[in-house]
Every structure is written in C-alpha cells, then in structure tokens.
Amino acid sequence: MPGDPKAAPYETSSSRERMTRRGFLGQLAELGALTAATSMIGCGSQFPGLQPLLRKSTITELEPLKAAAARQNVLFGAATQQQILQSDSNFAALFAQQCAVLVPENELKWETVEPEPGIFNFEAGDALADFAAGNQAKFRGHCLVWHQQIPSWAGNGADAQKQLTDHISQTVGHYAGRVHSWDVVNEAINPSDGRADRLRDTVWLRSLGPSYIDLAFRTAAEADPDAILVYNETGLEYETGDSQARRAAVLELLGRLRTEEVPVHALGIQAHLVGSENRFRADKLQEFVRAVADLGLQVFITELDVIDKHLPGDIGVRDSMVANAYQRFLDAVLREPAVTTIITWGLSDRYTWLATFMPRSDHEPVRPLPLDSDLQPKSALYAMLESFRAAAPR
Ligand code: G3I
C-alpha cells in the first residue's frame, strides 16, 4: 500500500500549531498551485458544475471529524478492515481519533461469515467489534443480503429461504446488543435489469421473489430488536436518468415495506460520489431525503468517498475538486434533519477500494478520502469539517 507506514497520524492537541501551520500554510501553497493549475489547464470549462474554486477554507483549528459531527448530533465514522487495524498501528490510532462508528469493509459479508452452510466464522468481525468497543465507537454491520461476496451455494436450491433466515438469525444473533445498525439488504435495485419494479435480478429474487427483502428485515428484527435496520443503495446522488430511476424505485420499495409494516428503519445512501460528475442538484437530493423521512425513516450516508478517476492529474486541483464534491454533497444532505449518520468508505488514501476498482489512467495514486496516504489532512477533511460545523443540530 502507498504511503509511509511510519507517518504518524496528525495530532489535534500538542502539535496543533504545527498541523495548523502546515495545514494552513499548506493550504495557501495549494491555493497558489491551484491558481496556476486552473489557469493552465482551464479545467473550469471541463467541469462547469464543479468549478475548482480556490478552497478558501474557514478552518484554522483542526479537530477530529467525529467531534465536529457530534456537536450537531451527527454520527461520523468509516469503514475499515481488521488486517489494516492489526498491521498499521498509526492508522489504527488515526481511526480511533477520528471515528465514532466502525463498519467492517468485508468481514461481515456472507462469504466470510458463512463460507459453508452452517459453518460460521465471526473471528474477524469480533476483532473489529472489540476494536470499536475498546475505542468507544459504535459498530455497524454490513451487509447481510447482497448479490456479491456470497458463496456459490447461497440462494440456490430448495432451501434458499432457510439459508437466508439461518444466515441472518445466526449473524445478527451473534452480535445482538453490540450493533448500532445493520445493512440488511444491499443494492436490491437495478433499473437496467428491466423489471417493472426495477428490482435487481439476483439469485435471491429468482429463488424467493421480491418478498426476500421483507423476510430479511423481519428475520433481522427478531434476532436483534434493538438494531437500526437499514436498506442500503448505490447510485442515488445525481440528476442522471439512472439516479432518478433509482430514487423512484427506492421510494416505491420503501413505501411498500412501510405499508406492510416490515421493520425497516433507515435508508442508506452509499454516496460513492463521482468527482467529475456535475449533474448534481442539492434541491433534488434534499427533496428525496425528505420523501424518505416522510416515510418515517432515518437516512444514513453509508459509503461516502469521491472517485477522482477522471479528474485532472494535478494534486492541488484534484484535491480541491474532491473537497468541493464532499462539501457540495454534505452541505445538501446535512440540511435535512433525517440525516443522522455519515460514514466514509475508508479514511485515508492509503487504504481505498478505489485503488483497485477505479484506478486512474495516468496510474497516479487515487485520492478519494479525507486524509492522504501519509495520514495527513487534505482539503477534503477541511471541507467536511466546514460542512459539519455549518449543519443544523439534530
Ligand atoms: O479475501 C481475498 C483474499 O484472500 C485474496 O487473496 C484477494 C485477492 O484476490 O481477494 C480478497 O478478497 C477481496 C475482498 O475485497 C477482500 O479484500 C476481493 O477480491 C475484492 O473483490 C473485495 O472487494 C470489495 C468489494 O466491495 C467487492 O465488490 C471491497 O474491498 C469493498 O470495499 C467493496 O465494498 C462495496 C460495499 O460492500 C457495497 N457497496 C459498494 C462497495 C464498493 O464496491
């Protein structure tokens, strides 16, 4: 993984002066670079909706992201992996410093938890639950029912329903009382599969019909009546035809579940933002969040990061555009009281799924997260602090 493993996480206490100086002066240097870069590549024309304005951050005092969020009664955290926390003590310290909630990136997915029918393996999940508890962070589960990262036997055969209910009962039951929330069903919508209900054509849908979703939530609620049960979805954020169709389908699904008294408590908006996407309308996104809230649901932002694949190579320009994407999105959703939880999908560029899944054509390291691969704050962290500080208290 890139980055200097010896680089200690930035401190917000004793070395605040150093960090502020570096941060603030670093910011000024970046602004200079940005001015040059912007005029040089005229990237304003390429991204009209995301003018890479000079980031004139109002932040001169850094503080942990969880602290700024908590002042507005918003929960901030991130996804991470057990092997990362185990092998990188500096990152582990940073995670504990910044995050009030931990979600396992992969350790609670079906392929890891139940690789063979009835054979459960909670070791990695337990290690993460213990780390969260040891650092006064909440623990959220991800994800019980998905079409990816499941073993080949799952969902197939006459006992698909029993497979589903056994998996959920055992997994949720194992963590009962220790989990803040569960992503019970993940990414069940896919308009391009052509169904009238715009559900994704998965093994679960083919085996059990649309009611697999109802069954998953009811089973999870029985196993842990105290956990917040979340329907998690991707691709909801923009004014593209696909996003608009997804939002409509999500509202239709959640409306049905609520009418049929299925125990769903929140919508998870994954928010894998696209740094080069300018078809974003804050008012439309807020309208969607309000429509979800009108169903009596909370809204969690569950996998926030910014894909910089198509952004300019210049780091000053790229970091500023990524920061703008964070701020534009968070300013919008945090205007809605229903949004109570913000989770980034990773915390530092040192560890991000996007390095593998969305590499840049110039082969430069991707820079999607609030801290860089040396665990130092980026413009995105400043932007997030600004958004948290500007948010109305819940
Ligand atoms: O564990 C194996 C390891 O044994 C093997 O050596 C290695 C090389 O093949 O692969 C490892 O598994 C990888 C796994 O992550 C754990 O690291 C898989 O190949 C890899 O595909 C998997 O990627 C995960 C991806 O979901 C799968 O679609 C990412 O880490 C994870 O960040 C990503 O997260 C998803 C959310 O769960 C749902 N929303 C979308 C998001 C991004 O796809």
Short mmCIF file of C-alpha atoms and ligand atoms in Angstrom, two decimals:
data_model
loop_
_atom_site.label_atom_id
_atom_site.label_comp_id
_atom_site.label_asym_id
_atom_site.label_seq_id
_atom_site.Cartn_x
_atom_site.Cartn_y
_atom_site.Cartn_z
CA MET A 1 0.00 0.00 0.00
CA PRO A 2 1.36 3.51 -0.71
CA GLY A 3 2.31 5.93 1.98
CA ASP A 4 4.94 5.94 4.66
CA PRO A 5 3.81 3.46 7.34
CA LYS A 6 5.93 5.39 9.81
CA ALA A 7 3.97 8.57 9.20
CA ALA A 8 2.14 9.20 12.42
CA PRO A 9 -1.44 10.44 12.26
CA TYR A 10 -1.78 14.17 12.66
CA GLU A 11 -2.46 15.29 16.19
CA THR A 12 -5.11 17.80 17.10
CA SER A 13 -3.68 18.58 20.53
CA SER A 14 0.01 19.38 21.15
CA SER A 15 1.09 19.61 17.55
CA ARG A 16 -1.92 21.61 16.55
CA GLU A 17 0.31 24.60 15.92
CA ARG A 18 2.50 22.51 13.58
CA MET A 19 -0.53 20.99 11.88
CA THR A 20 -2.32 24.29 11.61
CA ARG A 21 0.76 25.94 10.25
CA ARG A 22 1.37 23.07 7.81
CA GLY A 23 -2.32 22.73 7.20
CA PHE A 24 -2.98 26.40 6.77
CA LEU A 25 0.29 27.21 5.04
CA GLY A 26 -0.04 24.00 3.07
CA GLN A 27 -3.45 25.27 2.10
CA LEU A 28 -2.05 28.61 0.92
CA ALA A 29 0.66 26.84 -1.09
CA GLU A 30 -2.01 24.65 -2.61
CA LEU A 31 -4.11 27.65 -3.47
CA GLY A 32 -1.11 29.09 -5.30
CA ALA A 33 -0.63 25.80 -7.17
CA LEU A 34 -4.30 25.68 -7.84
CA THR A 35 -4.35 29.16 -9.35
CA ALA A 36 -1.54 28.23 -11.70
CA ALA A 37 -3.02 24.82 -12.49
CA THR A 38 -6.51 26.12 -13.09
CA SER A 39 -5.41 28.87 -15.45
CA MET A 40 -3.02 26.41 -17.14
CA ILE A 41 -5.49 23.64 -17.86
CA GLY A 42 -8.67 25.72 -17.88
CA CYS A 43 -10.33 22.86 -16.09
CA GLY A 44 -13.24 25.12 -15.24
CA SER A 45 -14.56 24.55 -18.76
CA GLN A 46 -14.30 20.75 -18.40
CA PHE A 47 -16.28 20.66 -15.17
CA PRO A 48 -18.74 23.57 -15.31
CA GLY A 49 -20.78 22.25 -12.39
CA LEU A 50 -17.75 21.72 -10.22
CA GLN A 51 -15.71 24.88 -10.67
CA PRO A 52 -12.46 24.01 -8.86
CA LEU A 53 -12.73 27.22 -6.88
CA LEU A 54 -9.76 28.00 -4.71
CA ARG A 55 -10.55 26.38 -1.41
CA LYS A 56 -10.64 29.30 0.95
CA SER A 57 -11.22 27.09 3.96
CA THR A 58 -12.59 28.83 7.04
CA ILE A 59 -10.99 26.15 9.20
CA THR A 60 -7.87 27.22 11.08
CA GLU A 61 -8.26 24.83 14.01
CA LEU A 62 -8.39 21.12 13.24
CA GLU A 63 -10.43 18.74 15.34
CA PRO A 64 -11.47 15.10 14.92
CA LEU A 65 -14.24 14.64 12.37
CA LYS A 66 -16.29 12.73 14.96
CA ALA A 67 -16.15 15.72 17.32
CA ALA A 68 -17.36 18.25 14.77
CA ALA A 69 -20.15 15.89 13.72
CA ALA A 70 -21.16 15.07 17.30
CA ARG A 71 -21.74 18.76 18.11
CA GLN A 72 -24.66 18.60 15.67
CA ASN A 73 -25.69 15.18 16.99
CA VAL A 74 -24.45 13.54 13.80
CA LEU A 75 -22.52 10.25 13.98
CA PHE A 76 -19.34 10.15 11.89
CA GLY A 77 -17.32 7.06 11.15
CA ALA A 78 -15.71 4.95 8.47
CA ALA A 79 -15.29 1.51 7.02
CA THR A 80 -12.05 -0.33 7.68
CA GLN A 81 -10.55 -3.81 7.68
CA GLN A 82 -9.28 -6.00 10.50
CA GLN A 83 -5.97 -6.71 8.84
CA ILE A 84 -5.35 -2.98 8.41
CA LEU A 85 -6.00 -2.16 12.07
CA GLN A 86 -3.87 -5.13 13.09
CA SER A 87 -0.89 -4.27 10.88
CA ASP A 88 -0.85 -0.46 10.89
CA SER A 89 -0.83 0.99 14.38
CA ASN A 90 -0.59 4.57 13.12
CA PHE A 91 -3.70 4.11 11.04
CA ALA A 92 -5.45 2.38 13.94
CA ALA A 93 -4.67 5.38 16.14
CA LEU A 94 -5.98 7.74 13.47
CA PHE A 95 -9.17 5.69 13.12
CA ALA A 96 -9.79 5.79 16.87
CA GLN A 97 -9.10 9.54 16.89
CA GLN A 98 -11.48 10.35 14.03
CA CYS A 99 -14.33 7.84 14.10
CA ALA A 100 -17.33 7.34 16.35
CA VAL A 101 -18.56 4.35 14.35
CA LEU A 102 -16.77 1.45 12.66
CA VAL A 103 -18.16 -0.64 9.83
CA PRO A 104 -16.28 -3.73 8.59
CA GLU A 105 -15.47 -3.26 4.90
CA ASN A 106 -15.71 -7.00 4.17
CA GLU A 107 -15.53 -9.06 7.38
CA LEU A 108 -19.29 -9.43 7.93
CA LYS A 109 -20.16 -10.34 4.36
CA TRP A 110 -21.67 -13.77 3.73
CA GLU A 111 -18.58 -15.24 2.01
CA THR A 112 -16.53 -14.56 5.16
CA VAL A 113 -19.11 -15.23 7.87
CA GLU A 114 -20.64 -18.44 6.46
CA PRO A 115 -18.37 -19.86 3.76
CA GLU A 116 -20.08 -23.27 4.03
CA PRO A 117 -23.70 -23.95 5.01
CA GLY A 118 -23.99 -23.77 8.79
CA ILE A 119 -20.26 -23.12 9.29
CA PHE A 120 -19.93 -19.65 10.83
CA ASN A 121 -16.73 -17.67 11.26
CA PHE A 122 -17.03 -14.49 13.30
CA GLU A 123 -13.35 -14.12 14.22
CA ALA A 124 -12.59 -11.11 12.03
CA GLY A 125 -15.91 -9.43 12.79
CA ASP A 126 -15.37 -9.99 16.51
CA ALA A 127 -11.93 -8.37 16.33
CA LEU A 128 -13.46 -5.30 14.72
CA ALA A 129 -16.34 -5.22 17.22
CA ASP A 130 -13.78 -5.38 20.03
CA PHE A 131 -11.72 -2.55 18.48
CA ALA A 132 -14.84 -0.41 18.22
CA ALA A 133 -15.88 -1.13 21.80
CA GLY A 134 -12.32 -0.52 23.03
CA ASN A 135 -12.34 2.91 21.41
CA GLN A 136 -15.86 3.98 22.44
CA ALA A 137 -17.05 3.67 18.83
CA LYS A 138 -20.34 2.21 17.70
CA PHE A 139 -20.30 -0.87 15.48
CA ARG A 140 -22.43 -1.28 12.38
CA GLY A 141 -22.93 -4.45 10.36
CA HIS A 142 -22.52 -4.66 6.59
CA CYS A 143 -24.15 -6.49 4.86
CA LEU A 144 -26.49 -9.42 5.41
CA VAL A 145 -28.06 -9.94 1.95
CA TRP A 146 -26.26 -8.90 -1.24
CA HIS A 147 -25.65 -10.39 -4.68
CA GLN A 148 -21.86 -10.05 -4.34
CA GLN A 149 -19.34 -11.64 -1.99
CA ILE A 150 -21.64 -14.58 -1.27
CA PRO A 151 -20.61 -18.23 -1.65
CA SER A 152 -21.79 -20.07 -4.76
CA TRP A 153 -24.25 -22.23 -2.77
CA ALA A 154 -26.06 -19.27 -1.22
CA GLY A 155 -29.53 -18.61 -2.60
CA ASN A 156 -29.59 -21.73 -4.71
CA GLY A 157 -31.71 -24.83 -4.24
CA ALA A 158 -34.94 -25.64 -2.49
CA ASP A 159 -33.68 -24.43 0.88
CA ALA A 160 -32.78 -20.90 -0.23
CA GLN A 161 -35.30 -19.44 2.24
CA LYS A 162 -33.82 -21.42 5.12
CA GLN A 163 -30.31 -20.39 4.05
CA LEU A 164 -31.38 -16.74 4.18
CA THR A 165 -33.12 -16.92 7.55
CA ASP A 166 -30.42 -19.10 9.16
CA HIS A 167 -27.64 -16.76 7.95
CA ILE A 168 -29.38 -13.67 9.24
CA SER A 169 -30.52 -15.21 12.53
CA GLN A 170 -27.08 -16.58 13.34
CA THR A 171 -25.15 -13.48 12.26
CA VAL A 172 -27.42 -10.85 13.78
CA GLY A 173 -27.94 -13.01 16.85
CA HIS A 174 -24.17 -13.31 17.35
CA TYR A 175 -23.83 -9.52 17.57
CA ALA A 176 -27.16 -8.77 19.23
CA GLY A 177 -26.87 -5.85 21.63
CA ARG A 178 -23.47 -4.81 20.23
CA VAL A 179 -24.54 -3.41 16.85
CA HIS A 180 -25.77 0.13 16.19
CA SER A 181 -27.25 -0.73 12.79
CA TRP A 182 -27.23 -3.36 10.06
CA ASP A 183 -27.26 -3.01 6.31
CA VAL A 184 -29.84 -5.79 5.99
CA VAL A 185 -30.33 -5.72 2.22
CA ASN A 186 -27.79 -4.10 -0.10
CA GLU A 187 -28.34 -2.88 -3.67
CA ALA A 188 -31.63 -4.66 -4.48
CA ILE A 189 -32.49 -2.06 -7.15
CA ASN A 190 -31.20 -2.09 -10.72
CA PRO A 191 -33.47 -0.39 -13.29
CA SER A 192 -31.35 -1.65 -16.17
CA ASP A 193 -32.44 -5.22 -15.39
CA GLY A 194 -35.73 -4.20 -16.97
CA ARG A 195 -38.25 -5.25 -14.31
CA ALA A 196 -41.32 -3.07 -13.77
CA ASP A 197 -40.47 -2.86 -10.06
CA ARG A 198 -36.85 -2.03 -11.02
CA LEU A 199 -35.56 -4.71 -8.64
CA ARG A 200 -32.16 -6.20 -9.39
CA ASP A 201 -32.26 -9.68 -10.94
CA THR A 202 -30.35 -11.54 -8.23
CA VAL A 203 -30.22 -15.13 -7.03
CA TRP A 204 -32.40 -14.09 -4.08
CA LEU A 205 -35.07 -12.55 -6.30
CA ARG A 206 -35.08 -15.56 -8.61
CA SER A 207 -35.29 -18.02 -5.72
CA LEU A 208 -37.70 -16.24 -3.38
CA GLY A 209 -39.33 -13.37 -5.29
CA PRO A 210 -39.42 -9.75 -4.06
CA SER A 211 -40.52 -10.87 -0.60
CA TYR A 212 -36.93 -11.95 0.17
CA ILE A 213 -36.45 -8.33 1.19
CA ASP A 214 -39.36 -8.43 3.65
CA LEU A 215 -38.15 -11.76 5.04
CA ALA A 216 -34.61 -10.46 5.55
CA PHE A 217 -35.78 -7.47 7.59
CA ARG A 218 -38.28 -9.46 9.66
CA THR A 219 -35.63 -12.09 10.47
CA ALA A 220 -33.08 -9.45 11.46
CA ALA A 221 -35.60 -7.69 13.71
CA GLU A 222 -36.37 -10.94 15.51
CA ALA A 223 -32.67 -11.60 16.08
CA ASP A 224 -31.88 -8.10 17.40
CA PRO A 225 -34.89 -5.90 18.17
CA ASP A 226 -32.60 -3.02 19.16
CA ALA A 227 -30.55 -2.67 15.98
CA ILE A 228 -31.42 0.01 13.43
CA LEU A 229 -32.24 -1.90 10.24
CA VAL A 230 -31.09 -0.24 7.03
CA TYR A 231 -31.86 -0.69 3.36
CA ASN A 232 -28.61 0.31 1.59
CA GLU A 233 -28.47 1.52 -2.02
CA THR A 234 -26.00 2.94 -4.51
CA GLY A 235 -26.28 5.43 -7.38
CA LEU A 236 -28.88 7.77 -5.86
CA GLU A 237 -26.99 11.06 -5.80
CA TYR A 238 -27.15 12.70 -9.22
CA GLU A 239 -29.57 14.10 -11.80
CA THR A 240 -28.81 11.35 -14.28
CA GLY A 241 -31.60 9.20 -15.69
CA ASP A 242 -30.27 6.22 -13.79
CA SER A 243 -30.09 8.03 -10.46
CA GLN A 244 -33.57 9.44 -10.91
CA ALA A 245 -34.95 5.98 -11.72
CA ARG A 246 -33.15 4.51 -8.72
CA ARG A 247 -34.55 7.14 -6.38
CA ALA A 248 -38.09 6.50 -7.65
CA ALA A 249 -37.64 2.74 -7.24
CA VAL A 250 -36.23 3.14 -3.72
CA LEU A 251 -39.19 5.28 -2.67
CA GLU A 252 -41.59 2.71 -4.15
CA LEU A 253 -39.85 -0.16 -2.34
CA LEU A 254 -39.58 1.62 1.00
CA GLY A 255 -43.20 2.78 0.71
CA ARG A 256 -44.33 -0.82 0.22
CA LEU A 257 -42.22 -2.09 3.10
CA ARG A 258 -43.59 0.56 5.43
CA THR A 259 -47.18 -0.08 4.33
CA GLU A 260 -46.70 -3.79 5.04
CA GLU A 261 -45.12 -2.95 8.41
CA VAL A 262 -41.79 -4.50 7.52
CA PRO A 263 -39.26 -3.41 10.22
CA VAL A 264 -37.01 -1.13 8.12
CA HIS A 265 -35.76 1.94 9.99
CA ALA A 266 -33.39 3.78 7.64
CA LEU A 267 -32.23 4.21 4.08
CA GLY A 268 -28.50 4.01 3.46
CA ILE A 269 -27.34 6.29 0.64
CA GLN A 270 -23.91 4.91 -0.28
CA ALA A 271 -22.68 8.17 -1.89
CA HIS A 272 -19.72 6.89 -3.90
CA LEU A 273 -19.54 10.36 -5.45
CA VAL A 274 -18.02 10.96 -8.88
CA GLY A 275 -15.65 13.92 -8.77
CA SER A 276 -16.15 14.72 -12.46
CA GLU A 277 -19.95 14.49 -12.35
CA ASN A 278 -21.62 17.89 -12.48
CA ARG A 279 -25.23 16.73 -12.82
CA PHE A 280 -25.90 17.35 -9.13
CA ARG A 281 -28.87 19.28 -7.74
CA ALA A 282 -28.88 19.87 -3.99
CA ASP A 283 -32.60 20.72 -4.03
CA LYS A 284 -33.49 17.44 -5.77
CA LEU A 285 -31.38 15.36 -3.39
CA GLN A 286 -32.90 17.14 -0.39
CA GLU A 287 -36.37 16.53 -1.81
CA PHE A 288 -35.57 12.80 -2.00
CA VAL A 289 -34.24 12.73 1.56
CA ARG A 290 -37.40 14.49 2.76
CA ALA A 291 -39.58 11.97 0.92
CA VAL A 292 -37.73 9.13 2.68
CA ALA A 293 -38.10 10.94 6.02
CA ASP A 294 -41.84 11.33 5.33
CA LEU A 295 -42.00 7.53 5.39
CA GLY A 296 -40.76 7.69 8.98
CA LEU A 297 -37.22 6.64 8.15
CA GLN A 298 -33.79 7.97 9.04
CA VAL A 299 -31.20 8.49 6.29
CA PHE A 300 -27.61 7.31 6.69
CA ILE A 301 -24.80 8.24 4.31
CA THR A 302 -23.06 4.88 4.37
CA GLU A 303 -20.08 4.69 1.96
CA LEU A 304 -19.00 8.26 1.19
CA ASP A 305 -15.93 8.79 -0.96
CA VAL A 306 -15.13 10.70 -4.17
CA ILE A 307 -13.97 8.88 -7.29
CA ASP A 308 -11.19 11.02 -8.82
CA LYS A 309 -10.56 8.77 -11.82
CA HIS A 310 -11.43 11.42 -14.39
CA LEU A 311 -10.18 14.48 -12.53
CA PRO A 312 -7.03 16.38 -13.59
CA GLY A 313 -3.71 14.87 -12.52
CA ASP A 314 -2.54 17.99 -10.70
CA ILE A 315 -2.87 17.13 -7.00
CA GLY A 316 -3.79 20.67 -5.93
CA VAL A 317 -6.59 20.85 -8.49
CA ARG A 318 -7.71 17.28 -7.87
CA ASP A 319 -7.80 17.62 -4.08
CA SER A 320 -9.74 20.84 -4.38
CA MET A 321 -12.32 19.29 -6.71
CA VAL A 322 -12.66 16.26 -4.46
CA ALA A 323 -13.14 18.58 -1.49
CA ASN A 324 -15.76 20.56 -3.39
CA ALA A 325 -17.64 17.35 -4.16
CA TYR A 326 -17.62 16.37 -0.47
CA GLN A 327 -18.79 19.83 0.62
CA ARG A 328 -21.48 20.21 -2.03
CA PHE A 329 -22.97 16.84 -1.11
CA LEU A 330 -22.66 17.13 2.68
CA ASP A 331 -24.00 20.70 2.74
CA ALA A 332 -27.09 19.42 0.92
CA VAL A 333 -27.83 16.30 2.94
CA LEU A 334 -26.97 17.85 6.31
CA ARG A 335 -29.68 20.44 5.74
CA GLU A 336 -32.10 17.55 6.32
CA PRO A 337 -32.61 16.53 9.98
CA ALA A 338 -33.34 12.94 8.88
CA VAL A 339 -29.65 12.52 8.01
CA THR A 340 -28.09 11.33 11.25
CA THR A 341 -25.04 9.29 10.27
CA ILE A 342 -22.13 9.95 7.88
CA ILE A 343 -19.77 7.05 7.07
CA THR A 344 -16.84 7.32 4.68
CA TRP A 345 -15.73 4.20 2.85
CA GLY A 346 -12.23 4.29 4.25
CA LEU A 347 -10.47 7.20 5.96
CA SER A 348 -7.11 7.58 4.21
CA ASP A 349 -5.95 7.23 0.61
CA ARG A 350 -3.52 4.64 1.97
CA TYR A 351 -6.41 2.14 2.01
CA THR A 352 -9.20 2.55 -0.51
CA TRP A 353 -11.09 0.07 -2.64
CA LEU A 354 -10.89 2.63 -5.47
CA ALA A 355 -7.17 1.99 -5.96
CA THR A 356 -8.16 -1.45 -7.27
CA PHE A 357 -11.62 -0.78 -8.66
CA MET A 358 -11.25 2.73 -10.16
CA PRO A 359 -7.55 3.25 -10.96
CA ARG A 360 -6.54 6.36 -12.88
CA SER A 361 -5.38 6.09 -16.49
CA ASP A 362 -2.30 8.14 -15.58
CA HIS A 363 -1.52 5.48 -12.96
CA GLU A 364 -1.27 8.19 -10.29
CA PRO A 365 -2.45 7.05 -6.84
CA VAL A 366 -6.11 7.84 -6.31
CA ARG A 367 -7.01 10.49 -3.71
CA PRO A 368 -10.68 9.89 -2.73
CA LEU A 369 -10.65 10.24 1.06
CA PRO A 370 -10.26 12.95 3.76
CA LEU A 371 -6.67 12.01 4.68
CA ASP A 372 -3.77 11.29 2.38
CA SER A 373 -1.64 8.16 2.30
CA ASP A 374 0.67 9.72 4.91
CA LEU A 375 -2.35 10.10 7.19
CA GLN A 376 -2.32 13.89 6.83
CA PRO A 377 -5.44 16.03 6.34
CA LYS A 378 -6.39 17.04 2.82
CA SER A 379 -8.71 19.75 1.53
CA ALA A 380 -11.49 17.18 1.76
CA LEU A 381 -11.09 16.96 5.54
CA TYR A 382 -11.31 20.73 5.84
CA ALA A 383 -14.41 20.68 3.63
CA MET A 384 -16.03 18.01 5.80
CA LEU A 385 -15.29 19.99 8.96
CA GLU A 386 -16.87 23.05 7.33
CA SER A 387 -19.98 21.06 6.42
CA PHE A 388 -20.29 19.55 9.89
CA ARG A 389 -19.87 22.95 11.55
CA ALA A 390 -22.45 24.52 9.23
CA ALA A 391 -25.01 21.74 9.79
CA ALA A 392 -28.13 22.42 11.84
CA PRO A 393 -28.11 20.47 15.12
CA ARG A 394 -30.32 17.37 15.14
O1 G3I B 1 -10.03 -12.03 0.72
C1 G3I B 1 -9.49 -12.22 -0.58
C2 G3I B 1 -8.02 -12.65 -0.49
O2 G3I B 1 -7.95 -13.92 0.15
C3 G3I B 1 -7.43 -12.71 -1.90
O3 G3I B 1 -6.05 -13.03 -1.81
C4 G3I B 1 -7.62 -11.35 -2.57
C5 G3I B 1 -7.04 -11.31 -3.96
O4 G3I B 1 -7.94 -11.91 -4.84
O5 G3I B 1 -9.03 -11.05 -2.65
C6 G3I B 1 -9.60 -10.92 -1.36
O6 G3I B 1 -10.97 -10.62 -1.48
C7 G3I B 1 -11.22 -9.29 -1.93
C8 G3I B 1 -12.12 -8.60 -0.87
O7 G3I B 1 -12.50 -7.29 -1.30
C9 G3I B 1 -11.41 -8.50 0.48
O8 G3I B 1 -10.29 -7.70 0.36
C10 G3I B 1 -11.97 -9.36 -3.24
O9 G3I B 1 -11.10 -9.85 -4.23
C11 G3I B 1 -12.46 -7.96 -3.62
O10 G3I B 1 -13.30 -8.05 -4.76
C12 G3I B 1 -13.27 -7.34 -2.49
O11 G3I B 1 -13.61 -6.01 -2.87
C13 G3I B 1 -14.60 -5.41 -2.05
C14 G3I B 1 -15.80 -5.05 -2.94
O12 G3I B 1 -16.82 -4.42 -2.14
C15 G3I B 1 -16.40 -6.28 -3.59
O13 G3I B 1 -17.40 -5.81 -4.50
C16 G3I B 1 -14.04 -4.11 -1.48
O14 G3I B 1 -12.96 -4.40 -0.59
C17 G3I B 1 -15.13 -3.34 -0.76
O15 G3I B 1 -14.66 -2.04 -0.38
C18 G3I B 1 -16.35 -3.15 -1.65
O16 G3I B 1 -17.35 -2.55 -0.89
C19 G3I B 1 -18.65 -2.43 -1.53
C20 G3I B 1 -19.68 -2.45 -0.44
O17 G3I B 1 -19.55 -3.65 0.30
C21 G3I B 1 -21.08 -2.29 -1.02
N1 G3I B 1 -21.17 -1.05 -1.80
C22 G3I B 1 -20.17 -0.96 -2.86
C23 G3I B 1 -18.77 -1.08 -2.27
C24 G3I B 1 -17.74 -0.91 -3.36
O18 G3I B 1 -17.84 -1.97 -4.27
#
